[in-house]
mmCIF file of C-alpha atoms and ligand atoms in Angstrom:
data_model
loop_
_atom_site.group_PDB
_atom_site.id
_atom_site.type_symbol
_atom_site.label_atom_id
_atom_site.label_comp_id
_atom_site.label_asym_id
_atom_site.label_seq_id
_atom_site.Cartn_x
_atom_site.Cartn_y
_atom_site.Cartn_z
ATOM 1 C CA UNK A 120 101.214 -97.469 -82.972
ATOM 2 C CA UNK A 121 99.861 -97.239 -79.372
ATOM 3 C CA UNK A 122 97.200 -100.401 -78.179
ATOM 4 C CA UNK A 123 95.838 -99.898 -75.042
ATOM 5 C CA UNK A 124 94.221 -103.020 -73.420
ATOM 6 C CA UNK A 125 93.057 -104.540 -70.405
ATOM 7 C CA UNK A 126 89.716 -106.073 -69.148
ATOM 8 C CA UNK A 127 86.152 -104.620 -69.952
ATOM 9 C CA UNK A 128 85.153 -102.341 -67.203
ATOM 10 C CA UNK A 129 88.883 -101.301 -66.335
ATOM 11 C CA UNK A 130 87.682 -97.741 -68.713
ATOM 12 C CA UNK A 131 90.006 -98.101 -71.844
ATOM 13 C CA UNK A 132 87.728 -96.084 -73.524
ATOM 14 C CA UNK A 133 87.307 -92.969 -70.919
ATOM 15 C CA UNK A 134 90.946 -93.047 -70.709
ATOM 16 C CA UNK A 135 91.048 -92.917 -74.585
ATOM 17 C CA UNK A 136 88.800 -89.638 -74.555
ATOM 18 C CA UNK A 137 91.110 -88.347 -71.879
ATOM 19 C CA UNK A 138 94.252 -89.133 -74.132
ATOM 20 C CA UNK A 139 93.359 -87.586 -77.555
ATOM 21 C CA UNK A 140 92.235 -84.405 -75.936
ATOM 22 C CA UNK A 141 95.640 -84.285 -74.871
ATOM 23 C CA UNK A 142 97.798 -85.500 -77.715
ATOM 24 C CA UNK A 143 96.320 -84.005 -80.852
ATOM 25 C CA UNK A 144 98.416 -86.166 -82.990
ATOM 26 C CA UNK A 145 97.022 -89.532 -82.183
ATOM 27 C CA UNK A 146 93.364 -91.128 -83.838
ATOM 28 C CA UNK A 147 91.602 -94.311 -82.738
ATOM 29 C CA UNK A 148 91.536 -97.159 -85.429
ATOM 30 C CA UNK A 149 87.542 -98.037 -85.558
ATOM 31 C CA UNK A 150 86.923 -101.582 -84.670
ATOM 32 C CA UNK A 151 84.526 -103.576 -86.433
ATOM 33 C CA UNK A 152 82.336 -105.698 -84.502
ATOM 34 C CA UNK A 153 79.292 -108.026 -84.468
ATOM 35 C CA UNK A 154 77.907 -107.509 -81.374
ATOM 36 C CA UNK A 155 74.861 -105.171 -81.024
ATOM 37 C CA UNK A 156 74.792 -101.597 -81.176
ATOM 38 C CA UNK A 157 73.985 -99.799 -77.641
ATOM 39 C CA UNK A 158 71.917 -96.786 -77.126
ATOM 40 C CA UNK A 159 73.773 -93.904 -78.420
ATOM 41 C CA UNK A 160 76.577 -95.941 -80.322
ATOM 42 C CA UNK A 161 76.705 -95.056 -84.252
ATOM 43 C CA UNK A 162 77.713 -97.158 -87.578
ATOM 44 C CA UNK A 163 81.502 -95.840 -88.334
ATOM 45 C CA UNK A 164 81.797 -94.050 -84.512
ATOM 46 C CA UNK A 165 82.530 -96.593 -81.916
ATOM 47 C CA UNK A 166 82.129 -99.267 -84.349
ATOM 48 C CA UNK A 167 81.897 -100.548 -88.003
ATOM 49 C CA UNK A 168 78.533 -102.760 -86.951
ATOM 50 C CA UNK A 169 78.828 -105.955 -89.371
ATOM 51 C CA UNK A 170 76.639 -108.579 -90.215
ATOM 52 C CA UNK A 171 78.346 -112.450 -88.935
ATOM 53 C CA UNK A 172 78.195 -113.127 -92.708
ATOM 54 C CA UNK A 173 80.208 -109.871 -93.687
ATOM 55 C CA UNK A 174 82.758 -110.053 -90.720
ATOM 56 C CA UNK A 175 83.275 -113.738 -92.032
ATOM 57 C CA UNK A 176 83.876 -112.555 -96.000
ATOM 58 C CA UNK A 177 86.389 -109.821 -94.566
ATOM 59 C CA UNK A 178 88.470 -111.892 -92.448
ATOM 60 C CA UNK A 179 88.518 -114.370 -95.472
ATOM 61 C CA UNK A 180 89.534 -111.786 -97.697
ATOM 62 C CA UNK A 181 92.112 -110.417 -95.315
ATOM 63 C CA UNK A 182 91.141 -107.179 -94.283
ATOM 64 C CA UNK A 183 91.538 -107.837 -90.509
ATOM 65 C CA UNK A 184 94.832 -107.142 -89.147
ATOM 66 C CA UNK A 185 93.588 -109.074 -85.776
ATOM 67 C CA UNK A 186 90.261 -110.074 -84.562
ATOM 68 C CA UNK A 187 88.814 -112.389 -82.213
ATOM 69 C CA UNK A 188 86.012 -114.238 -80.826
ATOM 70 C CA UNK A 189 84.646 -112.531 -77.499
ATOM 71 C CA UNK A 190 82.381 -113.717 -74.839
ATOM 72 C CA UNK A 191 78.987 -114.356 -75.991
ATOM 73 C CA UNK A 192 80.637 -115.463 -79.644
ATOM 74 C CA UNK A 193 80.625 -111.604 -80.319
ATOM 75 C CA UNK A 194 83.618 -110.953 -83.267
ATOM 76 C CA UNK A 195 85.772 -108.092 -82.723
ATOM 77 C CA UNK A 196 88.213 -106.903 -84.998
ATOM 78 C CA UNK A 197 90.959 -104.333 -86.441
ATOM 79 C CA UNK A 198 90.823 -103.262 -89.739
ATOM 80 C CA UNK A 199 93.440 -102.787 -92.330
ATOM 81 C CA UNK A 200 91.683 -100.150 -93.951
ATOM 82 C CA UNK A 201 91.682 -97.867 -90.603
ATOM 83 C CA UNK A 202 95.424 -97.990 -89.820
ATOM 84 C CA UNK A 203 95.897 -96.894 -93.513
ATOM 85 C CA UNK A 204 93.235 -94.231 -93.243
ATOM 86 C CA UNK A 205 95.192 -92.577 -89.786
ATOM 87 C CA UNK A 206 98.865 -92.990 -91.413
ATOM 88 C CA UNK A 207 98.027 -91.384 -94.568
ATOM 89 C CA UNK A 208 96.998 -88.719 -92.591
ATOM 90 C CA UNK A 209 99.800 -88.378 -90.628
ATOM 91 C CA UNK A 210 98.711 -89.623 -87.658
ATOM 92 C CA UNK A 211 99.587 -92.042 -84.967
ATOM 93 C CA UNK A 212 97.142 -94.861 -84.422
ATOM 94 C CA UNK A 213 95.532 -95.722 -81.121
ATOM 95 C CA UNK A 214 93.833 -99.151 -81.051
ATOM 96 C CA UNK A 215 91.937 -100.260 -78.527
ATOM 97 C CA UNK A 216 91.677 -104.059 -77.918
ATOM 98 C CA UNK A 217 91.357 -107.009 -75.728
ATOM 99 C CA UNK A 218 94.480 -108.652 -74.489
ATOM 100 C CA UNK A 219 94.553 -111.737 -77.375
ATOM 101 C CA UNK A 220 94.300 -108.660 -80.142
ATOM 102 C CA UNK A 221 96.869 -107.072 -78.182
ATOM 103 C CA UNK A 222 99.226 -109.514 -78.088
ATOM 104 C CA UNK A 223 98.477 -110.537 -81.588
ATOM 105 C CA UNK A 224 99.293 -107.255 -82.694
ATOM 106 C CA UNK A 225 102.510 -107.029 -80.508
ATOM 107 C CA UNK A 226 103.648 -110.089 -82.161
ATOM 108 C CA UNK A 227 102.994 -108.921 -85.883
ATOM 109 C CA UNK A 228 103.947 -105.500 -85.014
ATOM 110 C CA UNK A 229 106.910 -105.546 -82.662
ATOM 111 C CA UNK A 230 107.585 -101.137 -82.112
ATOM 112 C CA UNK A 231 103.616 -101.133 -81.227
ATOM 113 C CA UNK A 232 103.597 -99.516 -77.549
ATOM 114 C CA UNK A 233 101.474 -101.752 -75.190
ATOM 115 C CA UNK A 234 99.496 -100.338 -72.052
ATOM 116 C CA UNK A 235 96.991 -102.494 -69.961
ATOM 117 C CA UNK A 236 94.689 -100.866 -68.483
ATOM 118 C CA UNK A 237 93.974 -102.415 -64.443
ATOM 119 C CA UNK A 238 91.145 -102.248 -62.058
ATOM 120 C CA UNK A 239 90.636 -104.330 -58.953
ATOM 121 C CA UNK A 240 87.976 -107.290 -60.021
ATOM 122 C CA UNK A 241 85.423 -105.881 -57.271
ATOM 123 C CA UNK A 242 85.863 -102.152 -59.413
ATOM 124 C CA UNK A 243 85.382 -103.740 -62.415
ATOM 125 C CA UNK A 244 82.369 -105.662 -61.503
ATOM 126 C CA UNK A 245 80.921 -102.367 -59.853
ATOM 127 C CA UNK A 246 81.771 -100.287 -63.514
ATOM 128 C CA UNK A 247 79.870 -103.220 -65.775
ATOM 129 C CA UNK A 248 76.912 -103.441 -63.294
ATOM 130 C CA UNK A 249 76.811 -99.300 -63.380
ATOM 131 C CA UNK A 250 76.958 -99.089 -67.296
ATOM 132 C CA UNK A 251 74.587 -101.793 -67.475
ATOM 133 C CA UNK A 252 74.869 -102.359 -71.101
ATOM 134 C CA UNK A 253 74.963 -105.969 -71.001
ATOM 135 C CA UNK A 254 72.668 -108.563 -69.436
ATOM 136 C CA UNK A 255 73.586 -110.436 -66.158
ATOM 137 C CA UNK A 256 74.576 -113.470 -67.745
ATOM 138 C CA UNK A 257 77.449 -111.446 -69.885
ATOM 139 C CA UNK A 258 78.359 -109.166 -67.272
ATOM 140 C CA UNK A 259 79.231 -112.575 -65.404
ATOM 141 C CA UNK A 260 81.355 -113.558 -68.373
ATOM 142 C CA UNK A 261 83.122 -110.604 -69.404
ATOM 143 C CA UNK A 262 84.453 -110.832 -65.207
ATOM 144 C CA UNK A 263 85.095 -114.402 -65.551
ATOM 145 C CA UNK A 264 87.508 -113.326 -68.942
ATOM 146 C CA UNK A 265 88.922 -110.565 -66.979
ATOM 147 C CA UNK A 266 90.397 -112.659 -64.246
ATOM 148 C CA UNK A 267 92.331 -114.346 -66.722
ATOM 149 C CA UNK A 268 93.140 -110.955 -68.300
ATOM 150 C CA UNK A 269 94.460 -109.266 -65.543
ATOM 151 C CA UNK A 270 97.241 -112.221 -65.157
ATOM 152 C CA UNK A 271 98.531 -111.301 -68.525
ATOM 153 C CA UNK A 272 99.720 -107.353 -67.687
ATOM 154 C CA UNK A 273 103.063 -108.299 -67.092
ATOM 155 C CA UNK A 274 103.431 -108.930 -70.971
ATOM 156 C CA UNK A 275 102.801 -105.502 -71.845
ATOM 157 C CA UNK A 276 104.933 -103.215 -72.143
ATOM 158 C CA UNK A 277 103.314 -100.717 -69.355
ATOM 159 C CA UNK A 278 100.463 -101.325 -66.645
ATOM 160 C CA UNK A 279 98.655 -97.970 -65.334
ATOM 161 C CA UNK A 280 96.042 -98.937 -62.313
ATOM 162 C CA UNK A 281 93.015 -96.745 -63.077
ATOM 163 C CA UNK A 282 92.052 -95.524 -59.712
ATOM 164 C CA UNK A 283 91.444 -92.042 -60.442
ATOM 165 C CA UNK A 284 90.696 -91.172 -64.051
ATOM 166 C CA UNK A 285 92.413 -88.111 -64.055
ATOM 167 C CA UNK A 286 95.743 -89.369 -62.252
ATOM 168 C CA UNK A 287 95.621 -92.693 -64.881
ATOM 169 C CA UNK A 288 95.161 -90.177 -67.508
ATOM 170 C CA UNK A 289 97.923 -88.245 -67.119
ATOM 171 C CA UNK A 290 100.221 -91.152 -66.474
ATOM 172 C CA UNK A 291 98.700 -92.631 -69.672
ATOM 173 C CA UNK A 292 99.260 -89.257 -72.012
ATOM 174 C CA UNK A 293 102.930 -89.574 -69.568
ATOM 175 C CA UNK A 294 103.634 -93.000 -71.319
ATOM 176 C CA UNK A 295 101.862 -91.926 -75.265
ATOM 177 C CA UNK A 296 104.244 -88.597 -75.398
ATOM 178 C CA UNK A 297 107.280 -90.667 -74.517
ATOM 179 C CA UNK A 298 106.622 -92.901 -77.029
ATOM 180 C CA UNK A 299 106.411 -90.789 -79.696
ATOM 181 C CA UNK A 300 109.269 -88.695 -79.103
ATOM 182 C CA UNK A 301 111.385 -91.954 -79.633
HETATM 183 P P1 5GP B 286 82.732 -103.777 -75.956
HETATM 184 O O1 5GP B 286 81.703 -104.781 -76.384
HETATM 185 O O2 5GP B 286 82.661 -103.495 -74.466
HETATM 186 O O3 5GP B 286 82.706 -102.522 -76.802
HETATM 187 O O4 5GP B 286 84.172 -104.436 -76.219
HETATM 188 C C1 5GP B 286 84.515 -105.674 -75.662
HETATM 189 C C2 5GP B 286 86.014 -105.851 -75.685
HETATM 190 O O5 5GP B 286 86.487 -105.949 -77.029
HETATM 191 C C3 5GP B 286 86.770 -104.673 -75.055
HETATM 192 O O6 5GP B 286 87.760 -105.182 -74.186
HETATM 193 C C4 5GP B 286 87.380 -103.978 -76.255
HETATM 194 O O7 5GP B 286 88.609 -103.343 -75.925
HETATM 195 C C5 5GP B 286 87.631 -105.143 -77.181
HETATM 196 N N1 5GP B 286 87.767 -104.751 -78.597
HETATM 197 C C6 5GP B 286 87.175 -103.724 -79.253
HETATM 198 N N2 5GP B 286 87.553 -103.695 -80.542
HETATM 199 C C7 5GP B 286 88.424 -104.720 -80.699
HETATM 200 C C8 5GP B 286 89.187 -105.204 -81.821
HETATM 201 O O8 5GP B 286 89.150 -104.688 -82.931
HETATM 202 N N3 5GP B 286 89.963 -106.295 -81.604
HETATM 203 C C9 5GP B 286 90.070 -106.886 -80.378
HETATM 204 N N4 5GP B 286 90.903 -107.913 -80.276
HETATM 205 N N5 5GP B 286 89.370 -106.467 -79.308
HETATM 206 C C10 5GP B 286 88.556 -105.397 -79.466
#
């Protein structure tokens, strides 16, 4: 299993794009979330969208192998269901979470390969205000979060600085192809 983490705005998921174009073997576990859907996001694409009442019922009934509470109480969280759907088709899972998920799923899953994913605050900032899919306010809070994020990269297992997406993704699909040649 691969997780690939780091702050929002450091661009997990253009990095992601980059990776499975290159390793053909690896599928992203959907997420399943309560926050809003953005323009051009779809149900069972980028996210399972859930209701507060049916994220509740599934993390009661044990479905989640992580999730968390994100800023603006938004719930975010990995399902069972999608790691089982990916091995029983062979393939190796890519999930990509928050640091808390992360290390959650580091501790419950010890030969999971870690990566955080860094970008200089002011970058970060610059990316969030660019994609300007949240308001102000959140934007505020998801840099506030990241500060604190971006002191926790030393406990993953690999840090790659995303300065140039195509140099980050090649050291990314660098780390992935190690990995799963054992
Ligand atoms: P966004 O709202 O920008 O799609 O995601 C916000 C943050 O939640 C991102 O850092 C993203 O990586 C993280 N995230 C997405 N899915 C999950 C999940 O299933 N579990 C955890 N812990 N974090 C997630």
């Amino acid at each position: 299993m691969i997780v690939v983490t780091g702050p929002s705005g450091a661009g997990k998921g253009t990095l992601i794009r980059q990776l499975l174009v290159r390793v053909p073997a690896l599928a992203v576990a959907i997420s399943a979330t309560t926050r809003s859907r953005r323009v051009g996001e779809e149900h069972g694409r980028e996210y399972w969208f859930l209701e507060e009442v049916e994220f509740a019922q599934r993390v009661a009934a044990g479905e989640f192998l992580e999730h968390v509470t994100y800023v603006s109480g938004h719930r975010y969280g990995t399902l069972r269901s999608e790691i089982a759907r990916i091995a029983a088709a062979g393939g190796v899972c890519v999930l990509e979470l928050e640091t808390e998920g992360a290390l959650n799923v580091k501790e419950q899953i010890p030969g999971a390969v870690t990566i955080f994913i860094s970008a200089p605050i002011p970058e970060l900032e610059r990316r969030l205000r660019d994609r300007a899919t949240e308001s102000a306010g959140e934007i505020g809070e998801r840099i506030d979060l990241a500060r604190l994020q971006l002191d926790q990269a030393a406990q993953f297992d690999h840090i790659v600085l995303n300065d140039e997406v195509e140099r980050a993704a090649g050291e990314l699909t660098g780390i992935v192809q190690r990995a799963i040649r054992g």
